[in-house]
Protein backbone atom coordinates (compact mmCIF):
# COMPACT_ATOMS: atom_id res chain seq x y z
CA UNK A 1 0.00 0.00 0.00
CA UNK A 2 1.37 3.42 -0.97
CA UNK A 3 2.12 6.00 1.70
CA UNK A 4 -0.73 8.27 0.58
CA UNK A 5 -3.24 5.40 0.56
CA UNK A 6 -2.11 4.38 4.04
CA UNK A 7 -2.63 7.90 5.37
CA UNK A 8 -6.02 8.23 3.66
CA UNK A 9 -7.20 4.88 5.05
CA UNK A 10 -6.07 5.86 8.53
CA UNK A 11 -8.00 9.14 8.55
CA UNK A 12 -11.15 7.51 7.15
CA UNK A 13 -11.02 4.79 9.80
CA UNK A 14 -10.43 7.30 12.60
CA UNK A 15 -13.34 9.43 11.35
CA UNK A 16 -15.71 6.44 11.27
CA UNK A 17 -14.52 5.20 14.64
CA UNK A 18 -14.73 8.40 16.65
CA UNK A 19 -17.91 9.64 14.95
CA UNK A 20 -19.69 6.59 16.32
CA UNK A 21 -20.63 5.21 12.89
CA UNK A 22 -18.50 2.12 13.41
CA UNK A 23 -20.37 1.28 16.60
CA UNK A 24 -23.73 1.72 14.85
CA UNK A 25 -22.55 -0.66 12.13
CA UNK A 26 -21.48 -3.21 14.76
CA UNK A 27 -24.85 -2.93 16.53
CA UNK A 28 -26.76 -3.50 13.29
CA UNK A 29 -24.64 -6.53 12.45
CA UNK A 30 -25.34 -8.03 15.86
CA UNK A 31 -29.09 -7.59 15.36
CA UNK A 32 -28.87 -10.08 12.53
CA UNK A 33 -28.49 -13.58 13.97
CA UNK A 34 -27.08 -14.79 10.65
CA UNK A 35 -24.07 -12.53 11.21
CA UNK A 36 -23.50 -13.45 14.84
CA UNK A 37 -20.25 -15.34 14.90
CA UNK A 38 -17.13 -15.21 17.04
CA UNK A 39 -13.86 -14.16 15.46
CA UNK A 40 -10.82 -16.42 15.34
CA UNK A 41 -7.59 -14.42 15.20
CA UNK A 42 -4.38 -15.75 13.66
CA UNK A 43 -0.94 -14.59 14.79
CA UNK A 44 2.52 -15.82 13.87
CA UNK A 45 5.50 -14.01 15.38
CA UNK A 46 5.83 -11.40 18.14
CA UNK A 47 9.02 -9.36 17.76
CA UNK A 48 10.75 -7.38 20.50
CA UNK A 49 13.00 -5.70 17.93
CA UNK A 50 11.22 -5.67 14.54
CA UNK A 51 13.96 -3.72 12.76
CA UNK A 52 16.50 -6.42 13.58
CA UNK A 53 14.24 -9.45 13.22
CA UNK A 54 12.11 -8.53 10.21
CA UNK A 55 14.94 -9.37 7.81
CA UNK A 56 14.28 -13.02 8.67
CA UNK A 57 10.52 -12.84 8.17
CA UNK A 58 7.68 -11.13 6.27
CA UNK A 59 5.84 -7.95 7.21
CA UNK A 60 2.49 -9.76 7.26
CA UNK A 61 3.66 -12.33 9.80
CA UNK A 62 4.68 -10.30 12.84
CA UNK A 63 3.42 -7.91 15.46
CA UNK A 64 5.72 -6.00 17.83
CA UNK A 65 5.59 -6.71 21.55
CA UNK A 66 4.18 -3.26 22.56
CA UNK A 67 1.45 -3.45 19.91
CA UNK A 68 0.59 -7.03 20.90
CA UNK A 69 0.29 -5.90 24.52
CA UNK A 70 -2.18 -3.17 23.55
CA UNK A 71 -4.17 -5.55 21.35
CA UNK A 72 -4.50 -8.07 24.18
CA UNK A 73 -5.48 -5.34 26.63
CA UNK A 74 -8.22 -4.24 24.23
CA UNK A 75 -9.51 -7.80 23.73
CA UNK A 76 -9.57 -8.42 27.49
CA UNK A 77 -11.67 -5.29 28.07
CA UNK A 78 -14.05 -5.40 25.11
CA UNK A 79 -14.39 -9.07 24.14
CA UNK A 80 -14.90 -12.44 25.81
CA UNK A 81 -11.92 -14.59 24.79
CA UNK A 82 -12.52 -18.34 24.83
CA UNK A 83 -10.50 -21.39 23.84
CA UNK A 84 -10.87 -22.87 20.38
CA UNK A 85 -11.79 -26.21 21.96
CA UNK A 86 -14.68 -24.55 23.82
CA UNK A 87 -15.84 -22.88 20.62
CA UNK A 88 -15.79 -26.19 18.72
CA UNK A 89 -17.66 -27.95 21.52
CA UNK A 90 -20.33 -25.23 21.51
CA UNK A 91 -20.74 -25.56 17.76
CA UNK A 92 -21.05 -29.34 17.94
CA UNK A 93 -23.71 -29.11 20.65
CA UNK A 94 -25.59 -26.33 18.79
CA UNK A 95 -25.20 -23.88 21.65
CA UNK A 96 -25.90 -20.20 21.06
CA UNK A 97 -22.66 -18.34 20.43
CA UNK A 98 -21.88 -14.93 21.87
CA UNK A 99 -20.65 -12.61 19.08
CA UNK A 100 -18.31 -11.03 21.63
CA UNK A 101 -16.45 -14.32 21.99
CA UNK A 102 -13.05 -14.27 20.33
CA UNK A 103 -10.34 -16.91 19.89
CA UNK A 104 -6.58 -16.24 19.80
CA UNK A 105 -4.39 -18.59 17.75
CA UNK A 106 -0.74 -18.76 16.68
CA UNK A 107 0.81 -20.79 13.87
CA UNK A 108 4.15 -22.61 13.60
CA UNK A 109 5.53 -22.67 17.17
CA UNK A 110 7.94 -19.73 17.14
CA UNK A 111 10.20 -19.24 20.15
CA UNK A 112 9.11 -15.59 20.40
CA UNK A 113 5.59 -16.83 21.21
CA UNK A 114 7.07 -18.13 24.46
CA UNK A 115 9.41 -15.19 25.03
CA UNK A 116 7.09 -12.28 24.25
CA UNK A 117 3.47 -13.36 23.71
CA UNK A 118 3.14 -15.82 26.59
CA UNK A 119 3.90 -13.33 29.43
CA UNK A 120 1.33 -10.90 28.01
CA UNK A 121 -1.32 -13.60 27.62
CA UNK A 122 -0.69 -14.61 31.24
CA UNK A 123 -0.94 -11.02 32.43
CA UNK A 124 -4.39 -10.58 30.89
CA UNK A 125 -5.41 -14.19 31.64
CA UNK A 126 -6.26 -14.88 28.01
CA UNK A 127 -6.58 -18.40 26.59
CA UNK A 128 -4.82 -19.13 23.31
CA UNK A 129 -3.83 -22.07 21.13
CA UNK A 130 -0.50 -22.52 19.35
CA UNK A 131 -0.31 -24.85 16.37
CA UNK A 132 3.04 -26.64 16.40
CA UNK A 133 4.98 -27.81 13.35
CA UNK A 134 6.11 -30.93 15.17
CA UNK A 135 9.41 -31.68 13.41
CA UNK A 136 10.77 -28.20 14.16
CA UNK A 137 10.05 -28.02 17.89
CA UNK A 138 13.17 -28.42 20.01
CA UNK A 139 15.51 -28.10 17.01
CA UNK A 140 17.64 -25.41 15.38
CA UNK A 141 16.04 -26.06 11.99
CA UNK A 142 14.46 -23.12 10.18
CA UNK A 143 11.41 -23.01 7.94
CA UNK A 144 12.16 -22.72 4.23
CA UNK A 145 10.15 -19.50 3.97
CA UNK A 146 12.32 -17.96 6.69
CA UNK A 147 15.41 -18.88 4.71
CA UNK A 148 13.81 -17.41 1.57
CA UNK A 149 13.04 -14.11 3.34
CA UNK A 150 16.61 -13.94 4.66
CA UNK A 151 18.11 -14.53 1.22
CA UNK A 152 15.87 -11.86 -0.29
CA UNK A 153 16.89 -9.36 2.40
CA UNK A 154 20.58 -10.05 1.83
CA UNK A 155 20.61 -10.22 -1.96
CA UNK A 156 17.80 -7.77 -2.85
CA UNK A 157 16.86 -9.47 -6.12
CA UNK A 158 14.11 -8.07 -8.33
CA UNK A 159 11.43 -10.15 -10.06
CA UNK A 160 13.25 -10.30 -13.36
CA UNK A 161 16.25 -11.88 -11.64
CA UNK A 162 13.98 -14.23 -9.69
CA UNK A 163 12.18 -15.34 -12.85
CA UNK A 164 15.55 -16.14 -14.39
CA UNK A 165 16.37 -18.20 -11.32
CA UNK A 166 13.10 -20.14 -11.60
CA UNK A 167 13.74 -20.85 -15.28
CA UNK A 168 17.21 -22.13 -14.47
CA UNK A 169 16.06 -24.50 -11.72
CA UNK A 170 12.48 -25.45 -12.62
CA UNK A 171 11.01 -24.08 -15.83
CA UNK A 172 7.36 -24.82 -15.03
CA UNK A 173 7.35 -22.50 -12.00
CA UNK A 174 8.16 -19.52 -14.22
CA UNK A 175 4.70 -19.59 -15.78
CA UNK A 176 2.32 -16.72 -15.09
CA UNK A 177 0.37 -16.71 -11.85
CA UNK A 178 -2.90 -15.27 -10.64
CA UNK A 179 -3.34 -11.52 -10.50
CA UNK A 180 -3.26 -11.71 -6.70
CA UNK A 181 0.33 -12.96 -6.80
CA UNK A 182 1.52 -10.83 -9.70
CA UNK A 183 0.27 -7.60 -8.11
CA UNK A 184 1.98 -8.16 -4.75
CA UNK A 185 3.96 -5.08 -3.80
CA UNK A 186 6.70 -6.99 -1.98
CA UNK A 187 9.18 -8.97 -4.07
CA UNK A 188 9.82 -11.19 -1.04
CA UNK A 189 6.12 -12.03 -0.70
CA UNK A 190 5.92 -12.68 -4.46
CA UNK A 191 8.94 -15.00 -4.31
CA UNK A 192 7.59 -16.97 -1.36
CA UNK A 193 4.12 -17.33 -2.89
CA UNK A 194 5.70 -18.71 -6.06
CA UNK A 195 7.74 -21.19 -4.02
CA UNK A 196 4.67 -22.43 -2.12
CA UNK A 197 3.42 -24.09 -5.31
CA UNK A 198 6.49 -26.31 -5.52
CA UNK A 199 7.56 -29.55 -3.89
CA UNK A 200 9.83 -29.10 -0.86
CA UNK A 201 12.76 -30.71 -2.69
CA UNK A 202 12.43 -28.20 -5.53
CA UNK A 203 12.03 -25.30 -3.08
CA UNK A 204 15.31 -26.20 -1.42
CA UNK A 205 16.97 -26.54 -4.82
CA UNK A 206 15.86 -23.01 -5.73
CA UNK A 207 17.11 -21.61 -2.42
CA UNK A 208 20.40 -23.48 -2.68
CA UNK A 209 20.93 -22.05 -6.15
CA UNK A 210 20.08 -18.55 -4.94
CA UNK A 211 22.50 -18.87 -2.05
CA UNK A 212 25.26 -20.29 -4.25
CA UNK A 213 24.89 -17.91 -7.18
CA UNK A 214 24.97 -14.79 -5.02
CA UNK A 215 27.74 -16.02 -2.75
CA UNK A 216 26.20 -14.40 0.30
CA UNK A 217 25.36 -16.20 3.49
CA UNK A 218 21.77 -16.93 4.43
CA UNK A 219 22.76 -17.12 8.09
CA UNK A 220 19.76 -16.35 10.27
CA UNK A 221 21.61 -14.45 12.95
CA UNK A 222 22.77 -15.13 16.47
CA UNK A 223 19.40 -16.52 17.52
CA UNK A 224 20.19 -20.11 16.56
CA UNK A 225 16.85 -21.48 17.79
CA UNK A 226 13.77 -19.89 16.25
CA UNK A 227 11.15 -22.37 17.44
CA UNK A 228 10.16 -23.39 20.95
CA UNK A 229 11.57 -26.40 22.75
CA UNK A 230 9.43 -28.98 24.52
CA UNK A 231 10.15 -27.63 28.01
CA UNK A 232 8.75 -24.26 26.95
CA UNK A 233 5.73 -25.94 25.38
CA UNK A 234 5.09 -27.94 28.57
CA UNK A 235 5.33 -24.83 30.74
CA UNK A 236 2.83 -22.97 28.59
CA UNK A 237 0.45 -25.94 28.54
CA UNK A 238 0.26 -25.73 32.34
CA UNK A 239 -0.74 -22.06 32.28
CA UNK A 240 -3.72 -21.63 29.98
CA UNK A 241 -2.12 -22.19 26.57
CA UNK A 242 -3.41 -25.04 24.40
CA UNK A 243 -1.60 -26.75 21.55
CA UNK A 244 -2.72 -28.15 18.23
CA UNK A 245 -1.07 -29.64 15.17
CA UNK A 246 0.28 -27.74 12.18
CA UNK A 247 1.64 -30.91 10.60
CA UNK A 248 5.18 -32.24 10.79
CA UNK A 249 6.96 -30.36 8.01
CA UNK A 250 4.79 -27.33 7.10
CA UNK A 251 4.40 -28.64 3.57
CA UNK A 252 1.30 -27.35 1.77
CA UNK A 253 -1.18 -30.22 1.93
CA UNK A 254 -2.73 -29.61 -1.49
CA UNK A 255 0.66 -30.49 -3.01
CA UNK A 256 0.86 -33.87 -1.22
CA UNK A 257 -0.66 -37.30 -1.76
CA UNK A 258 -3.37 -38.68 0.53
CA UNK A 259 -0.84 -41.00 2.18
CA UNK A 260 1.59 -38.14 2.79
CA UNK A 261 -1.18 -36.00 4.26
CA UNK A 262 -2.32 -38.77 6.58
CA UNK A 263 1.26 -39.18 7.82
CA UNK A 264 1.46 -35.43 8.47
CA UNK A 265 -1.78 -35.60 10.45
CA UNK A 266 -1.01 -38.79 12.36
CA UNK A 267 2.69 -38.36 13.10
CA UNK A 268 2.45 -34.73 14.25
CA UNK A 269 -0.40 -35.58 16.57
CA UNK A 270 1.43 -38.57 18.05
CA UNK A 271 4.60 -36.55 18.69
CA UNK A 272 2.82 -33.67 20.43
CA UNK A 273 0.62 -35.97 22.51
CA UNK A 274 3.63 -38.04 23.58
CA UNK A 275 5.58 -34.95 24.63
CA UNK A 276 2.72 -33.26 26.50
CA UNK A 277 0.67 -36.21 27.73
CA UNK A 278 -2.42 -34.36 26.50
CA UNK A 279 -4.92 -35.01 23.74
CA UNK A 280 -4.35 -33.05 20.53
CA UNK A 281 -7.49 -32.77 18.40
CA UNK A 282 -7.36 -29.42 16.58
CA UNK A 283 -5.51 -28.88 13.31
CA UNK A 284 -4.31 -25.84 11.37
CA UNK A 285 -3.75 -26.24 7.62
CA UNK A 286 -0.23 -25.09 6.64
CA UNK A 287 -0.58 -21.96 4.51
CA UNK A 288 -4.35 -22.31 4.98
CA UNK A 289 -4.58 -24.56 1.89
CA UNK A 290 -7.02 -27.48 1.91
CA UNK A 291 -9.77 -29.14 -0.12
CA UNK A 292 -12.74 -31.41 0.56
CA UNK A 293 -10.59 -34.55 0.45
CA UNK A 294 -8.14 -33.11 2.98
CA UNK A 295 -11.02 -32.05 5.25
CA UNK A 296 -12.20 -35.67 5.27
CA UNK A 297 -8.70 -36.91 6.11
CA UNK A 298 -8.51 -34.51 9.06
CA UNK A 299 -11.83 -35.76 10.38
CA UNK A 300 -10.81 -39.39 9.81
CA UNK A 301 -7.60 -38.64 11.71
CA UNK A 302 -9.64 -38.01 14.85
CA UNK A 303 -9.47 -34.22 14.96
CA UNK A 304 -12.31 -32.18 16.44
CA UNK A 305 -11.99 -29.27 14.01
CA UNK A 306 -9.55 -27.46 11.74
CA UNK A 307 -8.77 -23.84 11.00
CA UNK A 308 -7.73 -22.09 7.82
CA UNK A 309 -7.37 -18.59 6.43
CA UNK A 310 -9.19 -19.29 3.18
CA UNK A 311 -12.35 -21.07 4.22
CA UNK A 312 -15.90 -19.85 4.22
CA UNK A 313 -16.61 -21.54 7.52
CA UNK A 314 -18.44 -19.30 9.96
CA UNK A 315 -18.03 -20.33 13.60
CA UNK A 316 -21.51 -21.46 14.47
CA UNK A 317 -22.05 -23.63 11.41
CA UNK A 318 -21.50 -27.29 12.31
CA UNK A 319 -20.92 -28.34 8.70
CA UNK A 320 -17.87 -26.06 8.51
CA UNK A 321 -16.00 -27.36 11.57
CA UNK A 322 -13.08 -28.47 9.41
CA UNK A 323 -12.75 -25.16 7.59
CA UNK A 324 -13.13 -22.53 10.30
CA UNK A 325 -11.94 -19.22 8.92
CA UNK A 326 -9.43 -17.09 10.81
CA UNK A 327 -8.47 -13.49 10.22
CA UNK A 328 -4.80 -12.61 10.12
CA UNK A 329 -3.42 -10.07 12.57
CA UNK A 330 -0.11 -8.32 12.02
CA UNK A 331 1.56 -5.01 12.82
CA UNK A 332 0.24 -3.17 9.78
CA UNK A 333 -3.47 -3.57 10.54
CA UNK A 334 -3.35 -1.73 13.86
CA UNK A 335 -0.87 1.10 13.49
CA UNK A 336 -1.18 4.59 12.05
CA UNK A 337 1.06 6.29 9.47
CA UNK A 338 3.73 6.96 12.10
CA UNK A 339 3.83 3.35 13.23
CA UNK A 340 2.06 3.97 16.54
CA UNK A 341 -0.67 1.65 17.79
CA UNK A 342 -4.16 2.79 16.83
CA UNK A 343 -7.13 1.34 18.70
CA UNK A 344 -9.38 2.58 15.91
CA UNK A 345 -7.40 0.68 13.25
CA UNK A 346 -7.36 -2.54 15.28
CA UNK A 347 -11.06 -2.40 16.11
CA UNK A 348 -11.95 -1.56 12.52
CA UNK A 349 -10.02 -4.64 11.35
CA UNK A 350 -12.04 -6.80 13.74
CA UNK A 351 -15.32 -5.12 12.81
CA UNK A 352 -15.01 -5.48 9.06
CA UNK A 353 -14.12 -9.17 9.42
CA UNK A 354 -16.90 -9.99 11.87
C-alpha positions as CSV (number, residue, x, y, z in Angstrom):
1,X,0.0,0.0,0.0
2,X,1.4,3.4,-1.0
3,X,2.1,6.0,1.7
4,X,-0.7,8.3,0.6
5,X,-3.2,5.4,0.6
6,X,-2.1,4.4,4.0
7,X,-2.6,7.9,5.4
8,X,-6.0,8.2,3.7
9,X,-7.2,4.9,5.0
10,X,-6.1,5.9,8.5
11,X,-8.0,9.1,8.5
12,X,-11.2,7.5,7.1
13,X,-11.0,4.8,9.8
14,X,-10.4,7.3,12.6
15,X,-13.3,9.4,11.4
16,X,-15.7,6.4,11.3
17,X,-14.5,5.2,14.6
18,X,-14.7,8.4,16.7
19,X,-17.9,9.6,14.9
20,X,-19.7,6.6,16.3
21,X,-20.6,5.2,12.9
22,X,-18.5,2.1,13.4
23,X,-20.4,1.3,16.6
24,X,-23.7,1.7,14.8
25,X,-22.5,-0.7,12.1
26,X,-21.5,-3.2,14.8
27,X,-24.8,-2.9,16.5
28,X,-26.8,-3.5,13.3
29,X,-24.6,-6.5,12.5
30,X,-25.3,-8.0,15.9
31,X,-29.1,-7.6,15.4
32,X,-28.9,-10.1,12.5
33,X,-28.5,-13.6,14.0
34,X,-27.1,-14.8,10.7
35,X,-24.1,-12.5,11.2
36,X,-23.5,-13.5,14.8
37,X,-20.2,-15.3,14.9
38,X,-17.1,-15.2,17.0
39,X,-13.9,-14.2,15.5
40,X,-10.8,-16.4,15.3
41,X,-7.6,-14.4,15.2
42,X,-4.4,-15.7,13.7
43,X,-0.9,-14.6,14.8
44,X,2.5,-15.8,13.9
45,X,5.5,-14.0,15.4
46,X,5.8,-11.4,18.1
47,X,9.0,-9.4,17.8
48,X,10.7,-7.4,20.5
49,X,13.0,-5.7,17.9
50,X,11.2,-5.7,14.5
51,X,14.0,-3.7,12.8
52,X,16.5,-6.4,13.6
53,X,14.2,-9.4,13.2
54,X,12.1,-8.5,10.2
55,X,14.9,-9.4,7.8
56,X,14.3,-13.0,8.7
57,X,10.5,-12.8,8.2
58,X,7.7,-11.1,6.3
59,X,5.8,-8.0,7.2
60,X,2.5,-9.8,7.3
61,X,3.7,-12.3,9.8
62,X,4.7,-10.3,12.8
63,X,3.4,-7.9,15.5
64,X,5.7,-6.0,17.8
65,X,5.6,-6.7,21.6
66,X,4.2,-3.3,22.6
67,X,1.5,-3.5,19.9
68,X,0.6,-7.0,20.9
69,X,0.3,-5.9,24.5
70,X,-2.2,-3.2,23.6
71,X,-4.2,-5.6,21.4
72,X,-4.5,-8.1,24.2
73,X,-5.5,-5.3,26.6
74,X,-8.2,-4.2,24.2
75,X,-9.5,-7.8,23.7
76,X,-9.6,-8.4,27.5
77,X,-11.7,-5.3,28.1
78,X,-14.1,-5.4,25.1
79,X,-14.4,-9.1,24.1
80,X,-14.9,-12.4,25.8
81,X,-11.9,-14.6,24.8
82,X,-12.5,-18.3,24.8
83,X,-10.5,-21.4,23.8
84,X,-10.9,-22.9,20.4
85,X,-11.8,-26.2,22.0
86,X,-14.7,-24.5,23.8
87,X,-15.8,-22.9,20.6
88,X,-15.8,-26.2,18.7
89,X,-17.7,-27.9,21.5
90,X,-20.3,-25.2,21.5
91,X,-20.7,-25.6,17.8
92,X,-21.1,-29.3,17.9
93,X,-23.7,-29.1,20.7
94,X,-25.6,-26.3,18.8
95,X,-25.2,-23.9,21.7
96,X,-25.9,-20.2,21.1
97,X,-22.7,-18.3,20.4
98,X,-21.9,-14.9,21.9
99,X,-20.6,-12.6,19.1
100,X,-18.3,-11.0,21.6
101,X,-16.4,-14.3,22.0
102,X,-13.0,-14.3,20.3
103,X,-10.3,-16.9,19.9
104,X,-6.6,-16.2,19.8
105,X,-4.4,-18.6,17.7
106,X,-0.7,-18.8,16.7
107,X,0.8,-20.8,13.9
108,X,4.2,-22.6,13.6
109,X,5.5,-22.7,17.2
110,X,7.9,-19.7,17.1
111,X,10.2,-19.2,20.1
112,X,9.1,-15.6,20.4
113,X,5.6,-16.8,21.2
114,X,7.1,-18.1,24.5
115,X,9.4,-15.2,25.0
116,X,7.1,-12.3,24.3
117,X,3.5,-13.4,23.7
118,X,3.1,-15.8,26.6
119,X,3.9,-13.3,29.4
120,X,1.3,-10.9,28.0
121,X,-1.3,-13.6,27.6
122,X,-0.7,-14.6,31.2
123,X,-0.9,-11.0,32.4
124,X,-4.4,-10.6,30.9
125,X,-5.4,-14.2,31.6
126,X,-6.3,-14.9,28.0
127,X,-6.6,-18.4,26.6
128,X,-4.8,-19.1,23.3
129,X,-3.8,-22.1,21.1
130,X,-0.5,-22.5,19.4
131,X,-0.3,-24.9,16.4
132,X,3.0,-26.6,16.4
133,X,5.0,-27.8,13.4
134,X,6.1,-30.9,15.2
135,X,9.4,-31.7,13.4
136,X,10.8,-28.2,14.2
137,X,10.0,-28.0,17.9
138,X,13.2,-28.4,20.0
139,X,15.5,-28.1,17.0
140,X,17.6,-25.4,15.4
141,X,16.0,-26.1,12.0
142,X,14.5,-23.1,10.2
143,X,11.4,-23.0,7.9
144,X,12.2,-22.7,4.2
145,X,10.1,-19.5,4.0
146,X,12.3,-18.0,6.7
147,X,15.4,-18.9,4.7
148,X,13.8,-17.4,1.6
149,X,13.0,-14.1,3.3
150,X,16.6,-13.9,4.7
151,X,18.1,-14.5,1.2
152,X,15.9,-11.9,-0.3
153,X,16.9,-9.4,2.4
154,X,20.6,-10.1,1.8
155,X,20.6,-10.2,-2.0
156,X,17.8,-7.8,-2.8
157,X,16.9,-9.5,-6.1
158,X,14.1,-8.1,-8.3
159,X,11.4,-10.1,-10.1
160,X,13.2,-10.3,-13.4
161,X,16.2,-11.9,-11.6
162,X,14.0,-14.2,-9.7
163,X,12.2,-15.3,-12.9
164,X,15.6,-16.1,-14.4
165,X,16.4,-18.2,-11.3
166,X,13.1,-20.1,-11.6
167,X,13.7,-20.8,-15.3
168,X,17.2,-22.1,-14.5
169,X,16.1,-24.5,-11.7
170,X,12.5,-25.5,-12.6
171,X,11.0,-24.1,-15.8
172,X,7.4,-24.8,-15.0
173,X,7.4,-22.5,-12.0
174,X,8.2,-19.5,-14.2
175,X,4.7,-19.6,-15.8
176,X,2.3,-16.7,-15.1
177,X,0.4,-16.7,-11.8
178,X,-2.9,-15.3,-10.6
179,X,-3.3,-11.5,-10.5
180,X,-3.3,-11.7,-6.7
181,X,0.3,-13.0,-6.8
182,X,1.5,-10.8,-9.7
183,X,0.3,-7.6,-8.1
184,X,2.0,-8.2,-4.8
185,X,4.0,-5.1,-3.8
186,X,6.7,-7.0,-2.0
187,X,9.2,-9.0,-4.1
188,X,9.8,-11.2,-1.0
189,X,6.1,-12.0,-0.7
190,X,5.9,-12.7,-4.5
191,X,8.9,-15.0,-4.3
192,X,7.6,-17.0,-1.4
193,X,4.1,-17.3,-2.9
194,X,5.7,-18.7,-6.1
195,X,7.7,-21.2,-4.0
196,X,4.7,-22.4,-2.1
197,X,3.4,-24.1,-5.3
198,X,6.5,-26.3,-5.5
199,X,7.6,-29.6,-3.9
200,X,9.8,-29.1,-0.9
201,X,12.8,-30.7,-2.7
202,X,12.4,-28.2,-5.5
203,X,12.0,-25.3,-3.1
204,X,15.3,-26.2,-1.4
205,X,17.0,-26.5,-4.8
206,X,15.9,-23.0,-5.7
207,X,17.1,-21.6,-2.4
208,X,20.4,-23.5,-2.7
209,X,20.9,-22.0,-6.2
210,X,20.1,-18.5,-4.9
211,X,22.5,-18.9,-2.1
212,X,25.3,-20.3,-4.3
213,X,24.9,-17.9,-7.2
214,X,25.0,-14.8,-5.0
215,X,27.7,-16.0,-2.7
216,X,26.2,-14.4,0.3
217,X,25.4,-16.2,3.5
218,X,21.8,-16.9,4.4
219,X,22.8,-17.1,8.1
220,X,19.8,-16.3,10.3
221,X,21.6,-14.5,12.9
222,X,22.8,-15.1,16.5
223,X,19.4,-16.5,17.5
224,X,20.2,-20.1,16.6
225,X,16.9,-21.5,17.8
226,X,13.8,-19.9,16.2
227,X,11.1,-22.4,17.4
228,X,10.2,-23.4,21.0
229,X,11.6,-26.4,22.7
230,X,9.4,-29.0,24.5
231,X,10.2,-27.6,28.0
232,X,8.7,-24.3,26.9
233,X,5.7,-25.9,25.4
234,X,5.1,-27.9,28.6
235,X,5.3,-24.8,30.7
236,X,2.8,-23.0,28.6
237,X,0.5,-25.9,28.5
238,X,0.3,-25.7,32.3
239,X,-0.7,-22.1,32.3
240,X,-3.7,-21.6,30.0
241,X,-2.1,-22.2,26.6
242,X,-3.4,-25.0,24.4
243,X,-1.6,-26.7,21.5
244,X,-2.7,-28.2,18.2
245,X,-1.1,-29.6,15.2
246,X,0.3,-27.7,12.2
247,X,1.6,-30.9,10.6
248,X,5.2,-32.2,10.8
249,X,7.0,-30.4,8.0
250,X,4.8,-27.3,7.1
251,X,4.4,-28.6,3.6
252,X,1.3,-27.3,1.8
253,X,-1.2,-30.2,1.9
254,X,-2.7,-29.6,-1.5
255,X,0.7,-30.5,-3.0
256,X,0.9,-33.9,-1.2
257,X,-0.7,-37.3,-1.8
258,X,-3.4,-38.7,0.5
259,X,-0.8,-41.0,2.2
260,X,1.6,-38.1,2.8
261,X,-1.2,-36.0,4.3
262,X,-2.3,-38.8,6.6
263,X,1.3,-39.2,7.8
264,X,1.5,-35.4,8.5
265,X,-1.8,-35.6,10.5
266,X,-1.0,-38.8,12.4
267,X,2.7,-38.4,13.1
268,X,2.4,-34.7,14.2
269,X,-0.4,-35.6,16.6
270,X,1.4,-38.6,18.1
271,X,4.6,-36.6,18.7
272,X,2.8,-33.7,20.4
273,X,0.6,-36.0,22.5
274,X,3.6,-38.0,23.6
275,X,5.6,-34.9,24.6
276,X,2.7,-33.3,26.5
277,X,0.7,-36.2,27.7
278,X,-2.4,-34.4,26.5
279,X,-4.9,-35.0,23.7
280,X,-4.4,-33.0,20.5
281,X,-7.5,-32.8,18.4
282,X,-7.4,-29.4,16.6
283,X,-5.5,-28.9,13.3
284,X,-4.3,-25.8,11.4
285,X,-3.7,-26.2,7.6
286,X,-0.2,-25.1,6.6
287,X,-0.6,-22.0,4.5
288,X,-4.3,-22.3,5.0
289,X,-4.6,-24.6,1.9
290,X,-7.0,-27.5,1.9
291,X,-9.8,-29.1,-0.1
292,X,-12.7,-31.4,0.6
293,X,-10.6,-34.6,0.4
294,X,-8.1,-33.1,3.0
295,X,-11.0,-32.1,5.2
296,X,-12.2,-35.7,5.3
297,X,-8.7,-36.9,6.1
298,X,-8.5,-34.5,9.1
299,X,-11.8,-35.8,10.4
300,X,-10.8,-39.4,9.8
301,X,-7.6,-38.6,11.7
302,X,-9.6,-38.0,14.8
303,X,-9.5,-34.2,15.0
304,X,-12.3,-32.2,16.4
305,X,-12.0,-29.3,14.0
306,X,-9.6,-27.5,11.7
307,X,-8.8,-23.8,11.0
308,X,-7.7,-22.1,7.8
309,X,-7.4,-18.6,6.4
310,X,-9.2,-19.3,3.2
311,X,-12.3,-21.1,4.2
312,X,-15.9,-19.8,4.2
313,X,-16.6,-21.5,7.5
314,X,-18.4,-19.3,10.0
315,X,-18.0,-20.3,13.6
316,X,-21.5,-21.5,14.5
317,X,-22.0,-23.6,11.4
318,X,-21.5,-27.3,12.3
319,X,-20.9,-28.3,8.7
320,X,-17.9,-26.1,8.5
321,X,-16.0,-27.4,11.6
322,X,-13.1,-28.5,9.4
323,X,-12.8,-25.2,7.6
324,X,-13.1,-22.5,10.3
325,X,-11.9,-19.2,8.9
326,X,-9.4,-17.1,10.8
327,X,-8.5,-13.5,10.2
328,X,-4.8,-12.6,10.1
329,X,-3.4,-10.1,12.6
330,X,-0.1,-8.3,12.0
331,X,1.6,-5.0,12.8
332,X,0.2,-3.2,9.8
333,X,-3.5,-3.6,10.5
334,X,-3.4,-1.7,13.9
335,X,-0.9,1.1,13.5
336,X,-1.2,4.6,12.1
337,X,1.1,6.3,9.5
338,X,3.7,7.0,12.1
339,X,3.8,3.4,13.2
340,X,2.1,4.0,16.5
341,X,-0.7,1.6,17.8
342,X,-4.2,2.8,16.8
343,X,-7.1,1.3,18.7
344,X,-9.4,2.6,15.9
345,X,-7.4,0.7,13.3
346,X,-7.4,-2.5,15.3
347,X,-11.1,-2.4,16.1
348,X,-12.0,-1.6,12.5
349,X,-10.0,-4.6,11.3
350,X,-12.0,-6.8,13.7
351,X,-15.3,-5.1,12.8
352,X,-15.0,-5.5,9.1
353,X,-14.1,-9.2,9.4
354,X,-16.9,-10.0,11.9
